Short mmCIF file of C-alpha atoms in Angstrom, two decimals:
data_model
loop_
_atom_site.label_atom_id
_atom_site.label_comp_id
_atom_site.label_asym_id
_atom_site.label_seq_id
_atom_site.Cartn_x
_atom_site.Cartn_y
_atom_site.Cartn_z
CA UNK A 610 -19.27 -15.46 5.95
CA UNK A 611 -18.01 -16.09 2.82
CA UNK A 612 -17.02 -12.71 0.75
CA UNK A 613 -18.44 -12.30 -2.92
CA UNK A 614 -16.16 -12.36 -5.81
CA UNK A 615 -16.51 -9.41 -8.29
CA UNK A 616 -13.96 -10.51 -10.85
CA UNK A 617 -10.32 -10.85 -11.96
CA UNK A 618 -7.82 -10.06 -14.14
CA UNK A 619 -5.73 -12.97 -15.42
CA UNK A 620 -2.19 -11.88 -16.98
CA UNK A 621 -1.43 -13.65 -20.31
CA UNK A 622 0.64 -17.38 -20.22
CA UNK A 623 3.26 -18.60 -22.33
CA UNK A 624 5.87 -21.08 -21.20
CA UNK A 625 8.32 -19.41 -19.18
CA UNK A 626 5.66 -18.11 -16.93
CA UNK A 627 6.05 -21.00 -14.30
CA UNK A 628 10.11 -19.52 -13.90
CA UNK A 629 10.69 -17.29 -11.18
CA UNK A 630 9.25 -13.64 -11.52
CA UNK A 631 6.30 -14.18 -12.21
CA UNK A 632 4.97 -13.14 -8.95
CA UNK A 633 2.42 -10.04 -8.88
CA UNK A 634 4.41 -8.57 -5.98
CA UNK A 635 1.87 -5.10 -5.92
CA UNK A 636 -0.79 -3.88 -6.98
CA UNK A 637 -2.43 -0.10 -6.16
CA UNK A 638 -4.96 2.44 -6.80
CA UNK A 639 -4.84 5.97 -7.92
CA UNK A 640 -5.83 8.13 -5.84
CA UNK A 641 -8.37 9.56 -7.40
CA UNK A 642 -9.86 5.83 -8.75
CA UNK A 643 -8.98 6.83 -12.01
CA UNK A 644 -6.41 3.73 -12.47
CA UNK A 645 -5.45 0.13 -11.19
CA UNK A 646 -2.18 -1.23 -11.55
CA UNK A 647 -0.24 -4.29 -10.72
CA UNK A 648 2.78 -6.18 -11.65
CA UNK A 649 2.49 -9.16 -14.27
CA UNK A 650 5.27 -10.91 -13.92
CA UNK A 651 8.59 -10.40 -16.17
CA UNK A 652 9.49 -6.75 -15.57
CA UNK A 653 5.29 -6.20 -17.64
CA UNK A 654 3.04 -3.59 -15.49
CA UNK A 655 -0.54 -3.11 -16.66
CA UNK A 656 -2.34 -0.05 -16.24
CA UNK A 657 -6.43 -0.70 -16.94
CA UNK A 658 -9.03 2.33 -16.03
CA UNK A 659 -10.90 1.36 -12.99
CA UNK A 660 -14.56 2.21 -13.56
CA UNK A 661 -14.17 0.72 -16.79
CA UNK A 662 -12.86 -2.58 -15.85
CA UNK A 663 -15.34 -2.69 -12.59
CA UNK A 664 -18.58 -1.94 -15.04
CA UNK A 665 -16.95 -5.09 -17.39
CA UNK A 666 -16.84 -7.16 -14.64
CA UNK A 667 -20.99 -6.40 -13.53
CA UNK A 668 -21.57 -6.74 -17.52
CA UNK A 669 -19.77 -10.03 -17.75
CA UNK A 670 -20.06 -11.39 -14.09
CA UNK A 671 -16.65 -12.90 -14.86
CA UNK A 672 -14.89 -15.77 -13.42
CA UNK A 673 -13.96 -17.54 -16.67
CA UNK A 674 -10.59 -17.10 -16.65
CA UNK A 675 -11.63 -14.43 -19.91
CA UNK A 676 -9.87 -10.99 -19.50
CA UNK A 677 -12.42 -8.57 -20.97
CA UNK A 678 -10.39 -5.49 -19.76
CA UNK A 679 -7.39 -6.62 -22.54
CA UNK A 680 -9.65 -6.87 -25.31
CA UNK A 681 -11.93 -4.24 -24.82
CA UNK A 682 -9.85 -0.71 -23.42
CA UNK A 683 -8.61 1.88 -25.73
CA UNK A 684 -5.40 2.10 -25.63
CA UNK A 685 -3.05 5.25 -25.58
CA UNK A 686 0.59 4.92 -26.25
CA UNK A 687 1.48 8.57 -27.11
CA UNK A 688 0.66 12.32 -26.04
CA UNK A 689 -2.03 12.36 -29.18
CA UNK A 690 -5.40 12.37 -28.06
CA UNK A 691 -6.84 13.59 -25.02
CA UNK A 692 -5.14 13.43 -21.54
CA UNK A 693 -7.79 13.02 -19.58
CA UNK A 694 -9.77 10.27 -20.96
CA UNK A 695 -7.99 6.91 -19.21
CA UNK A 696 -6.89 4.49 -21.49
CA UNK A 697 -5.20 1.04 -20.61
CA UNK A 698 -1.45 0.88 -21.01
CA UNK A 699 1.26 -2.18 -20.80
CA UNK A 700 4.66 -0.42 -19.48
CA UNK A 701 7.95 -2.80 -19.51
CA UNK A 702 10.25 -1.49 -16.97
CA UNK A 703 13.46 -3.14 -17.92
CA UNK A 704 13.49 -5.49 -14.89
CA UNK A 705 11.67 -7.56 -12.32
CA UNK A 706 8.39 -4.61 -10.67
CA UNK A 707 8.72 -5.15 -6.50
CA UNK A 708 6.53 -2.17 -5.89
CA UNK A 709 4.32 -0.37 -7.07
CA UNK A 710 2.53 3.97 -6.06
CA UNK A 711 0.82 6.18 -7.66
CA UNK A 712 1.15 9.68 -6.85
CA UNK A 713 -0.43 13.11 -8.21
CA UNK A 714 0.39 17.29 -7.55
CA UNK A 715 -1.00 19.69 -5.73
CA UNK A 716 0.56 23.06 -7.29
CA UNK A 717 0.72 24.94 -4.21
CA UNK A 718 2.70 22.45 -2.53
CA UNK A 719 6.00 23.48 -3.42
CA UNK A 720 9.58 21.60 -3.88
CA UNK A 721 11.54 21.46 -0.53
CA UNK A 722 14.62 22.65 -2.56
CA UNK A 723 15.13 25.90 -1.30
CA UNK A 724 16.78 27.43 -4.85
CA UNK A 725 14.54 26.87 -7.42
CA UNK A 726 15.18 28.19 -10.50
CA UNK A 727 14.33 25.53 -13.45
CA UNK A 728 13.19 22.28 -13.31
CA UNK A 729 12.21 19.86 -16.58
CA UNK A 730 8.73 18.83 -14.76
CA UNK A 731 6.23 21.34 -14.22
CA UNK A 732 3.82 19.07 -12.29
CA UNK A 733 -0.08 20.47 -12.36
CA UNK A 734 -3.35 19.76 -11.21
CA UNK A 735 -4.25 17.15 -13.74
CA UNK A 736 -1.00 14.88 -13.17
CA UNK A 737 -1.15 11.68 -12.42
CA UNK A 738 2.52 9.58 -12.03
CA UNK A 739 3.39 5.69 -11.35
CA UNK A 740 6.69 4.98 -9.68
CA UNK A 741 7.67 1.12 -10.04
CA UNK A 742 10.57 0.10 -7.80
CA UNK A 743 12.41 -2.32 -9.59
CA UNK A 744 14.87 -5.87 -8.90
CA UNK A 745 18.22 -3.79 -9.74
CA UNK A 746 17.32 -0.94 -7.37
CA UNK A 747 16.31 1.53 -9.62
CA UNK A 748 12.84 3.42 -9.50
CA UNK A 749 11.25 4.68 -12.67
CA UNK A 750 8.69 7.28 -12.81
CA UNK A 751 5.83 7.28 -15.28
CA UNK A 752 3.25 9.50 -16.76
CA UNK A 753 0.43 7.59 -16.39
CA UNK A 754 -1.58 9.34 -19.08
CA UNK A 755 0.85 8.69 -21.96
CA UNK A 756 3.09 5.56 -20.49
CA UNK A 757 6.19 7.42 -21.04
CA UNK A 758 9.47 7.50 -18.80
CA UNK A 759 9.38 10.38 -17.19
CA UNK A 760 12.57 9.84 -14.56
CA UNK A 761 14.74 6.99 -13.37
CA UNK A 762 15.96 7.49 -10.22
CA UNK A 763 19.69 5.89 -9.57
CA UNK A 764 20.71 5.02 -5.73
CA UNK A 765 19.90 2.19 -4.11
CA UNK A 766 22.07 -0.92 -4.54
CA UNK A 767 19.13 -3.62 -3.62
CA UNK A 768 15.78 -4.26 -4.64
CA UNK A 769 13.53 -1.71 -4.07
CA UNK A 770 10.71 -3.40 -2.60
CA UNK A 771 8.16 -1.00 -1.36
CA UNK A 772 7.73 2.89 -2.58
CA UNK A 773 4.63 5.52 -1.30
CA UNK A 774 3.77 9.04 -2.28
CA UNK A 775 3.19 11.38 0.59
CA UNK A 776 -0.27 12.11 0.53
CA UNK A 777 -0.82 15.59 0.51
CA UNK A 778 0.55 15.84 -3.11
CA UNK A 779 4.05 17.33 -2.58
CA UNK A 780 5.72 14.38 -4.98
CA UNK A 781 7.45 13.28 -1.98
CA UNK A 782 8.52 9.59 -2.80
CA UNK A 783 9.90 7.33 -0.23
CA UNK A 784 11.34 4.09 -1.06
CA UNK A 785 12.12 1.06 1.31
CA UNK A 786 14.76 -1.29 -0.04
CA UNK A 787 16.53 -4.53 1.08
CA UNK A 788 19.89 -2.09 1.01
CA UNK A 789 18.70 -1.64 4.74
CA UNK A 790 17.60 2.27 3.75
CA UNK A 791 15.11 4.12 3.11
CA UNK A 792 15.52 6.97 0.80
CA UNK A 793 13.61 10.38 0.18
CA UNK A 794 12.91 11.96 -3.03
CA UNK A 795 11.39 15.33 -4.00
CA UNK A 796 9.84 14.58 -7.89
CA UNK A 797 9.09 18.11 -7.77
CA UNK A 798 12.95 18.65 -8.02
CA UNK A 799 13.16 16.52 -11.03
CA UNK A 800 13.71 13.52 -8.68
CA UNK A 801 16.31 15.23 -6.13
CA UNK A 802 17.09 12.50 -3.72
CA UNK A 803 16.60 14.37 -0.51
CA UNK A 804 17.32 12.24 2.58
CA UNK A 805 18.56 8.80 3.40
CA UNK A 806 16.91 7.22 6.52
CA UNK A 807 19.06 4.54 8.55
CA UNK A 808 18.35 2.77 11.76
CA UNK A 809 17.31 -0.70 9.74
CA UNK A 810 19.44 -3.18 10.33
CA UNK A 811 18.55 -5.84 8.22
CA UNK A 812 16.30 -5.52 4.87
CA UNK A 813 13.54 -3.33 4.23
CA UNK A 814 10.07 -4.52 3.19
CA UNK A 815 7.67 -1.33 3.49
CA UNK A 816 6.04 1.82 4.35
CA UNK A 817 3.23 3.82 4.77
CA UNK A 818 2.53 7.87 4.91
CA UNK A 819 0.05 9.11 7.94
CA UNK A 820 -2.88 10.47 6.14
CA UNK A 821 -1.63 14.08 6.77
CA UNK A 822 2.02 12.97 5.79
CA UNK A 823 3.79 14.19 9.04
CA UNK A 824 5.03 10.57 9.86
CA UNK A 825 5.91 7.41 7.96
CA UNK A 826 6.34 3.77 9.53
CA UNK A 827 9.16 1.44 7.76
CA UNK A 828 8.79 -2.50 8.76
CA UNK A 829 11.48 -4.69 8.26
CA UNK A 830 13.38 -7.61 9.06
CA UNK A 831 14.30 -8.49 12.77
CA UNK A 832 10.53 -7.52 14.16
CA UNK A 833 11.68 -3.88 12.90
CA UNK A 834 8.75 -1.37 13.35
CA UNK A 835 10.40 2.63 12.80
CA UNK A 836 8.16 5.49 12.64
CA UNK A 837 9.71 8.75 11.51
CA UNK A 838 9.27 12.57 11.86
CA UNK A 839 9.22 13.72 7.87
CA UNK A 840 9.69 17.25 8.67
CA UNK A 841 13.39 16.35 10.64
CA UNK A 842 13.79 13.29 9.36
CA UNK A 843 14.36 11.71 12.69
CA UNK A 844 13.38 8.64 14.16
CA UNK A 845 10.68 9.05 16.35
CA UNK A 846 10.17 5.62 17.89
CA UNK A 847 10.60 1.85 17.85
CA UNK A 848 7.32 -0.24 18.14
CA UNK A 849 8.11 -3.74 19.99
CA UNK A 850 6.24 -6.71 19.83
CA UNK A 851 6.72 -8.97 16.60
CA UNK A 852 8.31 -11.90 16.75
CA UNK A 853 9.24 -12.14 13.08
CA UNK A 854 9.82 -10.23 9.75
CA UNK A 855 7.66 -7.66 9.36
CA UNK A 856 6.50 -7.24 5.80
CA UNK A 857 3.35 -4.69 5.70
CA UNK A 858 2.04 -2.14 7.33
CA UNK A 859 -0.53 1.25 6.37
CA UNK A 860 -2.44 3.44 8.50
CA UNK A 861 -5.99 4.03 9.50
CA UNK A 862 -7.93 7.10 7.34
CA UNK A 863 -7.73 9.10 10.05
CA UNK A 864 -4.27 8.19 11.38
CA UNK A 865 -5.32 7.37 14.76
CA UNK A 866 -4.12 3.47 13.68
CA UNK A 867 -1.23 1.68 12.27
CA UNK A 868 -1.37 -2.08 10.96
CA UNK A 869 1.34 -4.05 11.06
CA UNK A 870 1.35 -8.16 9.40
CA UNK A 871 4.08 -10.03 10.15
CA UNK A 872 5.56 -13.26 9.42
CA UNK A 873 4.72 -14.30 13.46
CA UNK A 874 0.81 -15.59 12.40
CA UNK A 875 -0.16 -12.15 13.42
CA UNK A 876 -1.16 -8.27 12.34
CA UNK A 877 -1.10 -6.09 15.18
CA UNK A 878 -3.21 -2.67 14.87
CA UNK A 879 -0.86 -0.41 17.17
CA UNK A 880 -1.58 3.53 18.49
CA UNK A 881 1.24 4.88 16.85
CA UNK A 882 1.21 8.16 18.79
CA UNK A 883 1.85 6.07 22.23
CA UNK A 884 3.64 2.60 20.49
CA UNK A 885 0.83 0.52 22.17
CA UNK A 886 -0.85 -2.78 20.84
CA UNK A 887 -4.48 -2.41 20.87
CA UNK A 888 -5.81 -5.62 19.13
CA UNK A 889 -4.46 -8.29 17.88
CA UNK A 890 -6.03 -10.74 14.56
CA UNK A 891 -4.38 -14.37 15.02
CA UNK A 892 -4.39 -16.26 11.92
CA UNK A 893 -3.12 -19.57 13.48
CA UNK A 894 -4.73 -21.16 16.38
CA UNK A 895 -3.91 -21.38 19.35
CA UNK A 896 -1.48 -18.84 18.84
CA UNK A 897 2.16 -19.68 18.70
CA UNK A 898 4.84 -19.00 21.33
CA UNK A 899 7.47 -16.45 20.42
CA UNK A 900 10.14 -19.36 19.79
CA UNK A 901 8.07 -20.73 17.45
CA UNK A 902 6.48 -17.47 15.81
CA UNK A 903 10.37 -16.70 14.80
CA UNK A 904 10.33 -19.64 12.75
CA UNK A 905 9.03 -21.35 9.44
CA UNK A 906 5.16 -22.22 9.52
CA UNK A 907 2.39 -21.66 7.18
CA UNK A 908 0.32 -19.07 8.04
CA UNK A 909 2.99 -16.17 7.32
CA UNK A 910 0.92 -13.20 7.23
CA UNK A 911 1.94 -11.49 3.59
CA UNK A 912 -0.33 -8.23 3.60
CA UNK A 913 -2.47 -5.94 5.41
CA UNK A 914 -5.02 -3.06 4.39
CA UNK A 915 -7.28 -0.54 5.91
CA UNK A 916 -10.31 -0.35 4.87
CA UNK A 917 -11.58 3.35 3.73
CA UNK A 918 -14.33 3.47 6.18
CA UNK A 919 -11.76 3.15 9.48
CA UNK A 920 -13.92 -0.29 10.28
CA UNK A 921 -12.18 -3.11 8.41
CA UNK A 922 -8.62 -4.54 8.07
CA UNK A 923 -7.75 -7.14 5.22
CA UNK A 924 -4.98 -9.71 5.78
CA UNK A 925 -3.79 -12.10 3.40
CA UNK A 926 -1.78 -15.09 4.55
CA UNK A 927 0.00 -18.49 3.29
CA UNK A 928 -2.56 -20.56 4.60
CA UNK A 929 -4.47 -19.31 1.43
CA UNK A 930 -7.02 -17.20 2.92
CA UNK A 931 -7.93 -13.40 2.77
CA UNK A 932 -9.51 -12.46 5.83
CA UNK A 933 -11.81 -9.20 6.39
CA UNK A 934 -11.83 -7.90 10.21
CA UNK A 935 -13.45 -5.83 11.91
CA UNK A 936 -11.63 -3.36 14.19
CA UNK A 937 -13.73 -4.15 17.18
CA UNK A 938 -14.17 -8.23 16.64
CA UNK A 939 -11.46 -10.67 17.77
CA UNK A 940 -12.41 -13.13 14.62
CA UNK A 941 -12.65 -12.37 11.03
CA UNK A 942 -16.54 -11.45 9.45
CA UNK A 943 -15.41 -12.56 5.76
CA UNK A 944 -12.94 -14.77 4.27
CA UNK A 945 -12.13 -15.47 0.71
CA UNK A 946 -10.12 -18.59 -0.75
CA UNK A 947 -7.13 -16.82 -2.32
CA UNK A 948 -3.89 -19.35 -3.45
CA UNK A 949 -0.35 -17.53 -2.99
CA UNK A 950 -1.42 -14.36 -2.16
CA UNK A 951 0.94 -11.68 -1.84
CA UNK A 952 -0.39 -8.01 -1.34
CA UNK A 953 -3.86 -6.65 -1.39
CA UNK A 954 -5.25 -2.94 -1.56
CA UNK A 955 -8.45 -1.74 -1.72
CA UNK A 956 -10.20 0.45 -4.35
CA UNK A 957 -10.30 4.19 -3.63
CA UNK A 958 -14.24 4.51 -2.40
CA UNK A 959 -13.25 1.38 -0.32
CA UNK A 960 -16.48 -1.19 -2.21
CA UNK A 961 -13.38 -3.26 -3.71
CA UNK A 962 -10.16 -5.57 -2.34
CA UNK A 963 -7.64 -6.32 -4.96
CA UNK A 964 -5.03 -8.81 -4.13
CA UNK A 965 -2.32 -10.11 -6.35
CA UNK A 966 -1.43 -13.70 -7.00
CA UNK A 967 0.84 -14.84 -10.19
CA UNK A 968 0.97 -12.03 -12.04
CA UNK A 969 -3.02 -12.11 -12.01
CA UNK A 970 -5.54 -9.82 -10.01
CA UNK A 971 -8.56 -11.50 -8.17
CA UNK A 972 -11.30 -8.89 -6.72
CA UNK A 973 -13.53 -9.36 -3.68
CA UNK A 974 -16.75 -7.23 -2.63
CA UNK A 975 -15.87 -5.65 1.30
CA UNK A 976 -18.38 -5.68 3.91
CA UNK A 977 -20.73 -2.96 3.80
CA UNK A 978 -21.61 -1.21 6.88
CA UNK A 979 -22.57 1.71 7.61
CA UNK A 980 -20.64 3.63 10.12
CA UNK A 981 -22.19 4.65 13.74
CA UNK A 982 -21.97 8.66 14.26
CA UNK A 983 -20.03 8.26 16.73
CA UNK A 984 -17.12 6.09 14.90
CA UNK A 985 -17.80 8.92 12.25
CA UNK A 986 -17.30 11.85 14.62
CA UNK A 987 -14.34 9.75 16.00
CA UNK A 988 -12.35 9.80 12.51
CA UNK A 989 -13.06 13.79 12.25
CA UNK A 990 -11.21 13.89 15.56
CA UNK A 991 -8.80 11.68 15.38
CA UNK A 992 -7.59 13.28 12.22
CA UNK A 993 -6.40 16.53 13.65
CA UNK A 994 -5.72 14.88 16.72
CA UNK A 995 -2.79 12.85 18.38
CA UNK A 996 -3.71 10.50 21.26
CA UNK A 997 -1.76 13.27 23.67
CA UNK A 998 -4.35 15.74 22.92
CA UNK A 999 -7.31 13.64 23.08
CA UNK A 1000 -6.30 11.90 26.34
CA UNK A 1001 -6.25 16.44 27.77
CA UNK A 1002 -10.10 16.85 26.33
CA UNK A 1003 -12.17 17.68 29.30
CA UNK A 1004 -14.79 14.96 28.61
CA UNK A 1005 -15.75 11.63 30.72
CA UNK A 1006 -12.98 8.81 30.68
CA UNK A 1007 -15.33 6.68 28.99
CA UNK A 1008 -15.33 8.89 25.85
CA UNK A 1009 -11.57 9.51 25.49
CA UNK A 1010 -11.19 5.67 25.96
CA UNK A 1011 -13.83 5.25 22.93
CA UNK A 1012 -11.67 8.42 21.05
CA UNK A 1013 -8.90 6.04 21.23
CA UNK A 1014 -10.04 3.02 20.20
CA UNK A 1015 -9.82 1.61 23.51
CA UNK A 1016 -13.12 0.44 23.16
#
């Protein structure tokens, strides 16, 4: 089935914009659906209020090539005015935007810096921050309310090309650069780096937070797949079986799944408590032999996403598809035409892919379905509980296999 197109945002052209950097490298969600952003091209981010862009695309139906969202957003360019009320903004960050996260506070979750005694930041409830990793290796934290610099934090020597907030609203920042590191930063300490993590060999490309923020995965070049302990800091395992760069990865809602797409034709959906590969999406058929899946073809996998309801992964590829699976089918139930895509997220309540292309933004309903009870009491589980655990419940071996997503 073909998947319905709800709209897009095409960035503005002059003529430089065929030069290199142009490229929308990421795009993302706040957390609370308050904002989309994505990279234009030529060091430009735009920040556009969601439910105001999504209610101009139903108005308009658009797929002009028209922008409504420029023309039509307030805009808010200083702290006049109130904070709450989202207004569109155009941040230039000095330099070419690899990456993109939002991330917001929690006040009781406190700095890790054990000697607190004055910070510039007080971070509260109603905070809402952008961190754009950046060409020259510097990340620069916004305030996405007002578009003003809040930080710019100063360590890595390469590109930074993939940052996320730990969910549970510390301001924990981790950023994955082609310097081979990844490095840890505590915004709540006015940007503190806290930890470097090394075991990369080669560069970088991203990472992804469990839902409850106790492990992060880093994918890299040389079929790297790391997942970390983030309260030591310590590597807790190596998953094996790419046969390429891998560029993309995030985790199931309920943390019970990791998704992997790499550069070998393939995303892999692993158990990341055990380091076992439970399915497997080909996007070239037949599948290619490892020799071959280390090498140049066209059907790189660029970027993976989970879908909000646990059921659905999207995949976007060079072969100029984005494909929609489903966790429990071997081929995909919608696919989208999509030239030069290069990452994909989808909207916070899940009804909405985005996926970046040019410096432009091209939006594609999901499939709706609603989800068994059982899959539903399976999340709930799965999200206070490791495979370990599950695999100890005094139930019938047909249920812990279905707990974890065995079948």
């Amino acid at each position: 089935a073909r998947s319905r197109t709800v709209g897009e945002l095409l960035a503005p052209t002059s003529p430089f914009d065929k030069k290199c950097g142009r490229e929308n490298w990421t795009v993302a969600f706040a957390p609370d659906g308050s904002y989309l952003a994505w990279s234009q091209g030529h060091r430009i981010v735009k920040l556009v209020p969601w439910a105001q862009c999504l209610s101009n695309f139903l108005l308009h139906s658009t797929k002009n090539g028209a922008n409504p969202v420029s023309t039509r957003l307030p805009r808010q360019n200083s702290e006049s005015g109130p904070k709450n009320k989202p207004c569109e903004h155009i941040i230039d960050c000095g330099d070419i935007v690899w990456s993109l996260a939002f991330g917001s506070s929690v006040p009781e979750k406190r700095s890790r810096c054990v000697n607190i005694e004055w910070h510039r930041f007080k971070f509260g409830q109603d905070q809402l921050l952008l961190a754009t990793g950046l060409n020259n290796g510097r990340i620069k934290i916004w305030d996405v309310y007002t578009g003003k610099l809040l930080l710019n934090l100063m360590d890595h020597t390469e590109v930074v090309r993939d940052l996320t907030f730990a969910p549970d609203g510390s301001l924990i920042l981790v950023s994955a650069s082609r310097d081979k590191t990844l490095r840890v930063w505590d915004l709540k300490d006015d940007g503190n780096m806290m930890k470097v993590l090394r075991g990369h060999q080669n560069w970088v490309y991203g990472c992804a937070f469990s839902p409850d923020s106790s492990i992060l995965c880093s994918v890299g070049a040389s079929k790297a797949v790391f997942l970390w302990d983030m309260d030591k800091y310590s590597m807790l395992r190596k998953l094996e079986g790419h046969h390429n760069d891998v560029v993309a990865c995030e985790f199931s809602p309920d943390g019970a799944l990791l998704a992997t797409a790499s550069y070998d034709t393939r995303v892999y959906v692993w158990d990341p408590h055990v380091g076992v590969i439970l399915m497997e999406f080909g996007h070239l058929f037949p599948a290619p032999t490892p020799i071959f899946a280390g090498g140049a073809n066209d059907r790189w996998v660029r970027a993976v996403s989970f879908s909000h309801d646990g059921l659905h992964v999207a995949s976007l590829a060079d072969d100029k598809m984005v494909r929609f699976w489903r966790i429990d089918e071997e081929y995909p139930v919608q696919v989208a035409p999509l030239n030069n895509g290069l990452c994909c997220a989808f909207s916070t309540d899940g009804s909405v892919l985005a996926a970046g292309q040019d410096g432009s933004v091209h939006f594609w309903a999901t499939p709706r379905q609603v989800p068994s009870l059982q899959h539903l009491c399976r999340m709930a589980i799965r999200r206070v509980m490791p495979t370990s655990l599950v695999r100890s419940l005094p139930v019938p071996s047909k249920v812990v296999e279905f707990l974890c997503y065995q079948i």
